[in-house]
Amino acid sequence: MLNGNIENINLLLGEICDPEIPVLTITDLGIVRKVFEENNLFIIQITPTYSGCPAMDMISMEIRMKLIENGIKNFKIETVLSPAWTTDWMSENGKKKLAEYGIAHPNKFNNVDAGPKECPQCHSANTILISNFGSTACKALYQCNDCKEPFDYFKCH
Amino acid sequence: MINRILNLADNNLILCQRNGEWCGHGPILEQDIAITNITLDLLGQARLWYQYASTLMNVDNNSYSEDSLAYRRNEREFLNILMVELPKGNWGFTILRQYFFSQFQFLLYSRLKNSGDTTVAAIAEKSLKEISYHIKWSSEWVLRLGDGTDESHEKMQDALDDLWPYTGEMFIAANFENEDECNELKIEWLQKVSPLLEEATLNIPENTFMQTGGKSGIHTEHLGYLLAEMQYLQRAYPDAKW
Ligand SMILES: [Zn+2]
């Protein structure tokens, strides 16, 4: 008999936060792809956001710690690359939390990146791109033309 | 097959080490962050290739790892093209090299994405999304600097004159490459690069002798110094871990 069950593991994974954007969990981000049971092992498949994302090793470690703390020992973490991670997998709840945290969430129009919908501070739609690369690979830097506040935009990927 | 993967990994790692020299020294903060973010993508891709190469190489035992491939091979064992090991030069040189490389990577990986080897295909697919950003960013800068002030134009033209002799190697087939495919890549690459250079008011040098050797392990004098710095810690303290 295996200790724990898939439902329970999914709940636990939903408590793990991204180390760089702590308001989002790894399930909000779509990093956890699949949890299943195979030959008396739970297989947890995760996918990296960007290839060079330095948070991935830490996320693996946190999954390991979380499950062990909760008495689950028979598991293996696998990294899958295909299909490649996309911001389309970000949960609606995740997008809401991002905006509240001060980061504009990914915004697509006609399937292309349309830039931030609004300034996360004053909600003005009048914003300007400062740099395509922000504080991390997944973000761009924008500024609001109304409240003048600079802010991060989580790019469509 | 292993050499093919090592060549892909080495190209990325060595360019990554070079670009990394800009960290904290970029012309303005936003662009310092941009080049280092791009470099982080290159490193991530290199890690995926090294991890795959090490699983292919570990037939009898587990003596290879991504770290041993990056930190314990000698100069002659590196199969990167010469262009990526050249010193970082000025900002214009770095930008132009990144553009040439990203554009090449994009075309090559677009083919690898259809590889029958599912790992190769997956790494290529994943990387392509990142490479598209790199092309966008570097091409905008090539335009801005080439068609910019007299001084920026002159520096970009110098960079082009210096870099061009190193672009041919990308398309000269090594023993792990297919000659027809290299020729096709060259045509596609020139179709992409030439109009941009023209728009940036830069002139491609004519009748250039193309430097080669990197893909068979014969490098410029610059690689040894680069490796000495990059590999120092693992050479001095083998298997040191974080
Ligand atoms: Zn605002």
CSV table of C-alpha atoms and ligand atoms in Angstrom, one decimal:
chain,number,residue,atom,x,y,z
A,1,MET,CA,0.0,0.0,0.0
A,2,LEU,CA,1.2,3.4,-0.9
A,3,ASN,CA,1.2,6.1,1.7
A,4,GLY,CA,-0.9,9.1,0.5
A,5,ASN,CA,-3.0,9.4,-2.6
A,6,ILE,CA,-3.0,11.4,-5.8
A,7,GLU,CA,-5.7,13.9,-4.6
A,8,ASN,CA,-3.8,14.5,-1.4
A,9,ILE,CA,-0.5,15.0,-3.3
A,10,ASN,CA,-2.2,17.5,-5.6
A,11,LEU,CA,-3.4,19.4,-2.5
A,12,LEU,CA,0.1,19.5,-1.0
A,13,LEU,CA,1.6,20.6,-4.3
A,14,GLY,CA,-0.9,23.4,-4.4
A,15,GLU,CA,0.6,24.8,-1.2
A,16,ILE,CA,4.1,25.2,-2.7
A,17,CYS,CA,4.9,28.7,-3.7
A,18,ASP,CA,7.1,29.9,-6.5
A,19,PRO,CA,10.3,31.1,-4.9
A,20,GLU,CA,10.5,34.3,-7.1
A,21,ILE,CA,6.8,35.1,-7.2
A,22,PRO,CA,5.6,33.9,-3.8
A,23,VAL,CA,2.0,34.8,-4.4
A,24,LEU,CA,1.7,32.1,-7.0
A,25,THR,CA,1.8,28.4,-6.3
A,26,ILE,CA,3.5,26.0,-8.6
A,27,THR,CA,0.0,24.7,-9.6
A,28,ASP,CA,-1.2,28.3,-10.4
A,29,LEU,CA,1.8,28.6,-12.8
A,30,GLY,CA,1.2,25.3,-14.5
A,31,ILE,CA,4.5,23.9,-13.5
A,32,VAL,CA,3.0,20.7,-12.2
A,33,ARG,CA,1.9,18.7,-15.3
A,34,LYS,CA,0.8,15.4,-14.0
A,35,VAL,CA,0.7,13.2,-10.9
A,36,PHE,CA,0.2,9.5,-11.4
A,37,GLU,CA,1.0,6.2,-9.9
A,38,GLU,CA,3.3,3.7,-11.5
A,39,ASN,CA,4.9,0.5,-10.1
A,40,ASN,CA,4.2,1.5,-6.4
A,41,LEU,CA,5.7,5.0,-7.0
A,42,PHE,CA,4.0,8.3,-7.4
A,43,ILE,CA,5.4,10.1,-10.4
A,44,ILE,CA,5.3,13.9,-10.2
A,45,GLN,CA,5.9,15.5,-13.6
A,46,ILE,CA,7.0,19.1,-13.6
A,47,THR,CA,8.0,21.4,-16.5
A,48,PRO,CA,10.4,24.3,-16.4
A,49,THR,CA,9.0,27.8,-17.2
A,50,TYR,CA,12.2,29.0,-18.9
A,51,SER,CA,15.1,26.7,-19.6
A,52,GLY,CA,17.4,28.8,-17.5
A,53,CYS,CA,14.9,29.5,-14.7
A,54,PRO,CA,17.1,29.3,-11.5
A,55,ALA,CA,14.0,28.5,-9.5
A,56,MET,CA,13.5,25.0,-10.9
A,57,ASP,CA,16.1,23.2,-8.7
A,58,MET,CA,14.6,24.9,-5.7
A,59,ILE,CA,11.0,23.9,-6.7
A,60,SER,CA,12.1,20.3,-7.0
A,61,MET,CA,13.6,20.5,-3.6
A,62,GLU,CA,10.5,22.0,-2.1
A,63,ILE,CA,8.3,19.3,-3.5
A,64,ARG,CA,10.6,16.7,-2.1
A,65,MET,CA,10.5,18.4,1.4
A,66,LYS,CA,6.7,18.9,1.3
A,67,LEU,CA,5.9,15.3,0.5
A,68,ILE,CA,8.4,13.8,3.0
A,69,GLU,CA,7.1,16.1,5.7
A,70,ASN,CA,3.7,14.7,5.1
A,71,GLY,CA,4.8,11.1,5.3
A,72,ILE,CA,4.9,10.4,1.5
A,73,LYS,CA,8.2,8.8,0.6
A,74,ASN,CA,7.5,6.7,-2.5
A,75,PHE,CA,7.7,9.2,-5.2
A,76,LYS,CA,9.9,10.4,-8.1
A,77,ILE,CA,10.0,13.9,-9.6
A,78,GLU,CA,10.4,13.9,-13.4
A,79,THR,CA,11.0,16.9,-15.6
A,80,VAL,CA,9.1,16.9,-18.9
A,81,LEU,CA,10.0,19.4,-21.6
A,82,SER,CA,7.3,18.8,-24.2
A,83,PRO,CA,4.8,20.3,-24.7
A,84,ALA,CA,6.8,23.4,-23.8
A,85,TRP,CA,5.5,25.5,-20.9
A,86,THR,CA,3.2,28.3,-21.8
A,87,THR,CA,1.6,31.1,-19.8
A,88,ASP,CA,-1.7,29.8,-21.2
A,89,TRP,CA,-1.5,27.3,-18.4
A,90,MET,CA,-1.6,29.9,-15.7
A,91,SER,CA,-4.8,29.6,-13.7
A,92,GLU,CA,-7.4,32.5,-13.6
A,93,ASN,CA,-7.0,32.6,-9.8
A,94,GLY,CA,-3.2,32.9,-10.4
A,95,LYS,CA,-3.7,35.9,-12.7
A,96,LYS,CA,-5.8,37.6,-10.1
A,97,LYS,CA,-3.3,37.1,-7.4
A,98,LEU,CA,-0.5,38.4,-9.7
A,99,ALA,CA,-2.4,41.6,-10.3
A,100,GLU,CA,-3.0,42.1,-6.6
A,101,TYR,CA,0.7,41.6,-6.0
A,102,GLY,CA,1.5,44.4,-8.4
A,103,ILE,CA,2.5,42.4,-11.5
A,104,ALA,CA,0.4,42.7,-14.6
A,105,HIS,CA,-0.6,39.2,-15.8
A,106,PRO,CA,0.0,37.8,-19.3
A,107,ASN,CA,-2.5,39.3,-21.8
A,108,LYS,CA,-3.1,37.9,-25.2
A,109,PHE,CA,-5.1,39.4,-28.1
A,110,ASN,CA,-5.7,37.4,-31.2
A,111,ASN,CA,-3.1,34.9,-30.0
A,112,VAL,CA,-0.3,37.4,-29.7
A,113,ASP,CA,1.2,39.1,-26.7
A,114,ALA,CA,-0.8,42.4,-26.3
A,115,GLY,CA,1.2,43.7,-23.4
A,116,PRO,CA,-0.4,44.6,-20.0
A,117,LYS,CA,-4.1,45.2,-19.9
A,118,GLU,CA,-3.7,47.8,-17.2
A,119,CYS,CA,-1.4,49.3,-14.6
A,120,PRO,CA,-1.7,47.1,-11.5
A,121,GLN,CA,-1.7,50.3,-9.3
A,122,CYS,CA,-4.2,52.7,-10.8
A,123,HIS,CA,-5.8,50.4,-13.5
A,124,SER,CA,-5.0,52.9,-16.3
A,125,ALA,CA,-4.6,51.2,-19.7
A,126,ASN,CA,-2.1,53.9,-20.8
A,127,THR,CA,1.2,52.2,-20.3
A,128,ILE,CA,4.6,52.1,-22.0
A,129,LEU,CA,7.3,49.4,-22.4
A,130,ILE,CA,10.6,50.3,-20.8
A,131,SER,CA,12.4,47.1,-21.4
A,132,ASN,CA,11.6,43.7,-22.8
A,133,PHE,CA,13.5,42.1,-20.0
A,134,GLY,CA,12.5,42.7,-16.4
A,135,SER,CA,13.7,41.5,-13.0
A,136,THR,CA,13.5,37.9,-14.2
A,137,ALA,CA,13.4,36.2,-17.6
A,138,CYS,CA,9.6,35.8,-17.5
A,139,LYS,CA,8.8,39.5,-17.0
A,140,ALA,CA,9.1,42.8,-19.0
A,141,LEU,CA,9.4,46.2,-17.4
A,142,TYR,CA,6.6,48.8,-18.1
A,143,GLN,CA,5.6,52.2,-16.8
A,144,CYS,CA,2.2,53.7,-16.3
A,145,ASN,CA,1.8,57.0,-18.1
A,146,ASP,CA,-0.8,58.1,-15.6
A,147,CYS,CA,0.4,57.3,-12.1
A,148,LYS,CA,4.0,57.1,-13.5
A,149,GLU,CA,4.6,53.9,-11.4
A,150,PRO,CA,7.0,51.4,-13.1
A,151,PHE,CA,5.7,47.8,-12.9
A,152,ASP,CA,6.5,44.2,-14.0
A,153,TYR,CA,4.5,42.5,-16.7
A,154,PHE,CA,4.5,38.7,-16.9
A,155,LYS,CA,5.1,38.1,-20.6
A,156,CYS,CA,3.1,35.7,-22.7
A,157,HIS,CA,5.3,32.7,-23.4
B,1,MET,CA,25.4,11.9,-32.4
B,2,ILE,CA,27.2,12.7,-29.1
B,3,ASN,CA,29.4,15.3,-30.9
B,4,ARG,CA,26.3,16.9,-32.4
B,5,ILE,CA,24.8,17.3,-28.9
B,6,LEU,CA,28.2,18.5,-27.4
B,7,ASN,CA,28.5,21.1,-30.2
B,8,LEU,CA,25.1,22.5,-29.4
B,9,ALA,CA,25.9,22.5,-25.7
B,10,ASP,CA,29.3,24.0,-26.1
B,11,ASN,CA,28.1,26.8,-28.4
B,12,ASN,CA,25.7,27.9,-25.7
B,13,LEU,CA,28.0,27.5,-22.7
B,14,ILE,CA,30.9,29.4,-24.2
B,15,LEU,CA,28.7,32.3,-25.5
B,16,CYS,CA,27.1,32.3,-22.1
B,17,GLN,CA,30.4,32.7,-20.3
B,18,ARG,CA,31.4,35.5,-22.7
B,19,ASN,CA,28.1,37.4,-22.3
B,20,GLY,CA,28.2,36.9,-18.6
B,21,GLU,CA,31.2,39.2,-18.5
B,22,TRP,CA,28.7,42.0,-19.1
B,23,CYS,CA,27.0,41.3,-15.8
B,24,GLY,CA,27.2,44.5,-13.8
B,25,HIS,CA,29.0,46.3,-16.8
B,26,GLY,CA,26.1,46.8,-19.3
B,27,PRO,CA,25.8,50.3,-20.8
B,28,ILE,CA,22.5,50.9,-18.9
B,29,LEU,CA,20.8,48.8,-16.2
B,30,GLU,CA,17.9,47.6,-18.4
B,31,GLN,CA,20.2,46.3,-21.1
B,32,ASP,CA,22.6,44.8,-18.5
B,33,ILE,CA,19.5,42.8,-17.3
B,34,ALA,CA,18.5,41.9,-20.8
B,35,ILE,CA,21.8,40.4,-21.9
B,36,THR,CA,22.1,38.5,-18.6
B,37,ASN,CA,18.6,37.1,-18.9
B,38,ILE,CA,19.3,36.0,-22.5
B,39,THR,CA,22.5,34.4,-21.1
B,40,LEU,CA,20.6,32.6,-18.5
B,41,ASP,CA,18.4,31.1,-21.2
B,42,LEU,CA,21.5,30.0,-23.1
B,43,LEU,CA,22.8,28.4,-19.9
B,44,GLY,CA,19.6,26.6,-19.3
B,45,GLN,CA,19.6,25.2,-22.8
B,46,ALA,CA,23.2,24.2,-22.4
B,47,ARG,CA,22.4,22.3,-19.3
B,48,LEU,CA,19.6,20.4,-21.1
B,49,TRP,CA,22.0,19.4,-23.8
B,50,TYR,CA,24.8,18.4,-21.4
B,51,GLN,CA,22.4,16.3,-19.3
B,52,TYR,CA,21.3,14.5,-22.5
B,53,ALA,CA,24.9,14.0,-23.7
B,54,SER,CA,25.9,12.6,-20.3
B,55,THR,CA,23.1,10.0,-20.4
B,56,LEU,CA,24.1,9.0,-23.9
B,57,MET,CA,27.8,8.8,-22.8
B,58,ASN,CA,27.1,6.8,-19.6
B,59,VAL,CA,26.8,3.4,-21.2
B,60,ASP,CA,29.1,1.5,-18.8
B,61,ASN,CA,29.2,3.6,-15.7
B,62,ASN,CA,28.1,7.0,-14.4
B,63,SER,CA,31.3,8.8,-15.0
B,64,TYR,CA,29.8,11.7,-17.0
B,65,SER,CA,27.6,14.4,-15.7
B,66,GLU,CA,26.5,17.9,-17.0
B,67,ASP,CA,29.2,19.3,-14.7
B,68,SER,CA,32.0,17.0,-15.7
B,69,LEU,CA,31.3,17.9,-19.4
B,70,ALA,CA,31.3,21.6,-18.7
B,71,TYR,CA,34.2,21.8,-16.2
B,72,ARG,CA,36.5,18.8,-16.9
B,73,ARG,CA,37.0,18.8,-20.6
B,74,ASN,CA,40.1,20.3,-22.2
B,75,GLU,CA,40.2,23.0,-24.9
B,76,ARG,CA,40.6,20.4,-27.7
B,77,GLU,CA,37.5,18.6,-26.5
B,78,PHE,CA,35.2,21.6,-26.9
B,79,LEU,CA,33.3,21.6,-30.2
B,80,ASN,CA,31.9,25.1,-30.2
B,81,ILE,CA,32.2,27.4,-33.2
B,82,LEU,CA,35.0,30.0,-33.0
B,83,MET,CA,32.6,33.0,-33.1
B,84,VAL,CA,31.2,32.4,-29.6
B,85,GLU,CA,34.7,32.3,-27.9
B,86,LEU,CA,35.9,35.6,-29.3
B,87,PRO,CA,36.4,38.3,-26.5
B,88,LYS,CA,33.2,40.2,-25.8
B,89,GLY,CA,34.5,43.4,-27.5
B,90,ASN,CA,32.3,46.5,-27.2
B,91,TRP,CA,28.5,46.5,-26.8
B,92,GLY,CA,28.0,46.6,-30.6
B,93,PHE,CA,30.2,43.5,-31.1
B,94,THR,CA,28.3,41.6,-28.4
B,95,ILE,CA,24.9,42.6,-29.8
B,96,LEU,CA,25.8,41.7,-33.4
B,97,ARG,CA,27.3,38.3,-32.4
B,98,GLN,CA,24.2,37.6,-30.3
B,99,TYR,CA,22.0,38.4,-33.3
B,100,PHE,CA,24.0,36.2,-35.7
B,101,PHE,CA,24.0,33.4,-33.2
B,102,SER,CA,20.3,33.6,-32.3
B,103,GLN,CA,19.3,33.8,-35.9
B,104,PHE,CA,21.4,30.7,-36.6
B,105,GLN,CA,20.1,28.9,-33.5
B,106,PHE,CA,16.5,29.6,-34.6
B,107,LEU,CA,16.9,28.1,-38.0
B,108,LEU,CA,18.8,25.1,-36.7
B,109,TYR,CA,16.5,24.4,-33.8
B,110,SER,CA,13.5,24.7,-36.1
B,111,ARG,CA,14.9,21.6,-37.9
B,112,LEU,CA,15.9,19.8,-34.7
B,113,LYS,CA,12.3,20.3,-33.5
B,114,ASN,CA,11.3,17.7,-36.0
B,115,SER,CA,14.0,15.2,-35.0
B,116,GLY,CA,13.1,11.6,-34.6
B,117,ASP,CA,14.9,11.7,-31.3
B,118,THR,CA,12.2,12.9,-28.9
B,119,THR,CA,14.6,14.4,-26.4
B,120,VAL,CA,16.4,16.5,-29.0
B,121,ALA,CA,13.0,17.6,-30.4
B,122,ALA,CA,11.7,18.6,-26.9
B,123,ILE,CA,14.8,20.6,-26.1
B,124,ALA,CA,14.6,22.4,-29.4
B,125,GLU,CA,10.9,23.1,-29.1
B,126,LYS,CA,11.4,24.5,-25.6
B,127,SER,CA,14.4,26.6,-26.6
B,128,LEU,CA,12.8,28.1,-29.7
B,129,LYS,CA,10.3,30.1,-27.6
B,130,GLU,CA,13.2,31.7,-25.8
B,131,ILE,CA,15.3,32.3,-29.0
B,132,SER,CA,12.5,34.3,-30.6
B,133,TYR,CA,12.9,36.9,-27.8
B,134,HIS,CA,16.7,36.9,-28.3
B,135,ILE,CA,16.3,37.7,-32.0
B,136,LYS,CA,13.8,40.4,-31.4
B,137,TRP,CA,15.9,42.1,-28.8
B,138,SER,CA,19.3,41.8,-30.6
B,139,SER,CA,17.9,42.8,-34.1
B,140,GLU,CA,16.3,45.9,-32.6
B,141,TRP,CA,19.7,46.9,-31.2
B,142,VAL,CA,21.6,46.1,-34.5
B,143,LEU,CA,19.2,48.6,-36.2
B,144,ARG,CA,19.4,51.2,-33.6
B,145,LEU,CA,23.2,51.2,-33.4
B,146,GLY,CA,23.9,50.6,-37.1
B,147,ASP,CA,21.5,53.3,-38.3
B,148,GLY,CA,22.3,55.5,-35.3
B,149,THR,CA,24.9,58.2,-34.7
B,150,ASP,CA,28.1,58.4,-36.8
B,151,GLU,CA,30.0,56.9,-33.9
B,152,SER,CA,27.6,54.0,-33.3
B,153,HIS,CA,27.5,53.3,-37.0
B,154,GLU,CA,31.3,53.2,-37.3
B,155,LYS,CA,31.6,50.8,-34.3
B,156,MET,CA,28.9,48.5,-35.7
B,157,GLN,CA,30.6,48.4,-39.1
B,158,ASP,CA,33.9,47.6,-37.4
B,159,ALA,CA,32.1,44.8,-35.4
B,160,LEU,CA,30.7,43.4,-38.7
B,161,ASP,CA,34.1,43.5,-40.4
B,162,ASP,CA,35.6,41.6,-37.4
B,163,LEU,CA,32.8,39.1,-37.0
B,164,TRP,CA,32.0,38.2,-40.6
B,165,PRO,CA,35.0,35.9,-41.1
B,166,TYR,CA,33.7,33.8,-38.2
B,167,THR,CA,30.1,33.4,-39.6
B,168,GLY,CA,31.1,30.9,-42.3
B,169,GLU,CA,31.9,28.2,-39.9
B,170,MET,CA,28.3,27.8,-38.9
B,171,PHE,CA,27.5,26.4,-42.3
B,172,ILE,CA,30.6,24.4,-43.1
B,173,ALA,CA,29.6,20.8,-42.2
B,174,ALA,CA,31.5,19.1,-39.5
B,175,ASN,CA,31.6,15.3,-39.3
B,176,PHE,CA,28.4,15.3,-37.2
B,177,GLU,CA,26.5,17.5,-39.7
B,178,ASN,CA,24.9,17.0,-43.1
B,179,GLU,CA,26.4,19.1,-45.9
B,180,ASP,CA,23.1,19.7,-47.7
B,181,GLU,CA,21.4,20.8,-44.6
B,182,CYS,CA,24.3,23.2,-43.8
B,183,ASN,CA,24.0,24.7,-47.3
B,184,GLU,CA,20.2,25.2,-46.8
B,185,LEU,CA,20.8,26.8,-43.4
B,186,LYS,CA,23.3,29.2,-44.9
B,187,ILE,CA,20.8,30.3,-47.6
B,188,GLU,CA,18.1,30.8,-45.0
B,189,TRP,CA,20.4,32.6,-42.6
B,190,LEU,CA,21.6,35.0,-45.2
B,191,GLN,CA,18.0,35.7,-46.3
B,192,LYS,CA,17.3,36.8,-42.7
B,193,VAL,CA,20.5,38.6,-41.9
B,194,SER,CA,21.2,40.5,-45.1
B,195,PRO,CA,18.1,42.7,-45.2
B,196,LEU,CA,18.5,43.6,-41.5
B,197,LEU,CA,22.1,44.6,-42.1
B,198,GLU,CA,21.1,46.7,-45.1
B,199,GLU,CA,18.4,48.4,-43.1
B,200,ALA,CA,21.0,49.1,-40.4
B,201,THR,CA,23.1,50.7,-43.2
B,202,LEU,CA,25.9,48.2,-42.7
B,203,ASN,CA,28.0,46.7,-45.5
B,204,ILE,CA,28.8,43.0,-45.5
B,205,PRO,CA,32.5,42.5,-46.3
B,206,GLU,CA,33.2,40.9,-49.6
B,207,ASN,CA,35.5,37.9,-50.5
B,208,THR,CA,36.1,37.1,-46.9
B,209,PHE,CA,38.2,34.1,-45.9
B,210,MET,CA,36.2,32.1,-43.4
B,211,GLN,CA,37.9,30.9,-40.3
B,212,THR,CA,37.1,27.3,-39.2
B,213,GLY,CA,38.3,24.7,-36.7
B,214,GLY,CA,36.2,25.1,-33.6
B,215,LYS,CA,33.8,22.2,-34.5
B,216,SER,CA,36.8,19.8,-34.6
B,217,GLY,CA,38.4,21.2,-31.5
B,218,ILE,CA,40.9,23.6,-33.0
B,219,HIS,CA,40.3,26.9,-31.3
B,220,THR,CA,41.5,30.4,-31.2
B,221,GLU,CA,44.0,31.5,-28.4
B,222,HIS,CA,41.0,32.9,-26.5
B,223,LEU,CA,39.3,29.7,-25.5
B,224,GLY,CA,42.1,28.5,-23.2
B,225,TYR,CA,41.9,31.7,-21.0
B,226,LEU,CA,38.1,31.5,-20.9
B,227,LEU,CA,38.2,27.9,-19.8
B,228,ALA,CA,40.9,28.6,-17.2
B,229,GLU,CA,38.6,31.1,-15.6
B,230,MET,CA,35.4,29.1,-16.0
B,231,GLN,CA,36.8,25.8,-14.9
B,232,TYR,CA,39.1,27.0,-12.1
B,233,LEU,CA,36.9,26.0,-9.2
B,234,GLN,CA,36.2,22.4,-10.4
B,235,ARG,CA,39.8,21.9,-11.3
B,236,ALA,CA,41.1,23.1,-8.0
B,237,TYR,CA,38.4,21.4,-5.9
B,238,PRO,CA,37.1,18.5,-7.9
B,239,ASP,CA,33.5,17.6,-7.3
B,240,ALA,CA,33.0,20.7,-5.1
B,241,LYS,CA,29.2,21.2,-4.6
B,242,TRP,CA,27.0,24.1,-3.5
C,1,ZN,ZN,-0.9,53.6,-13.0
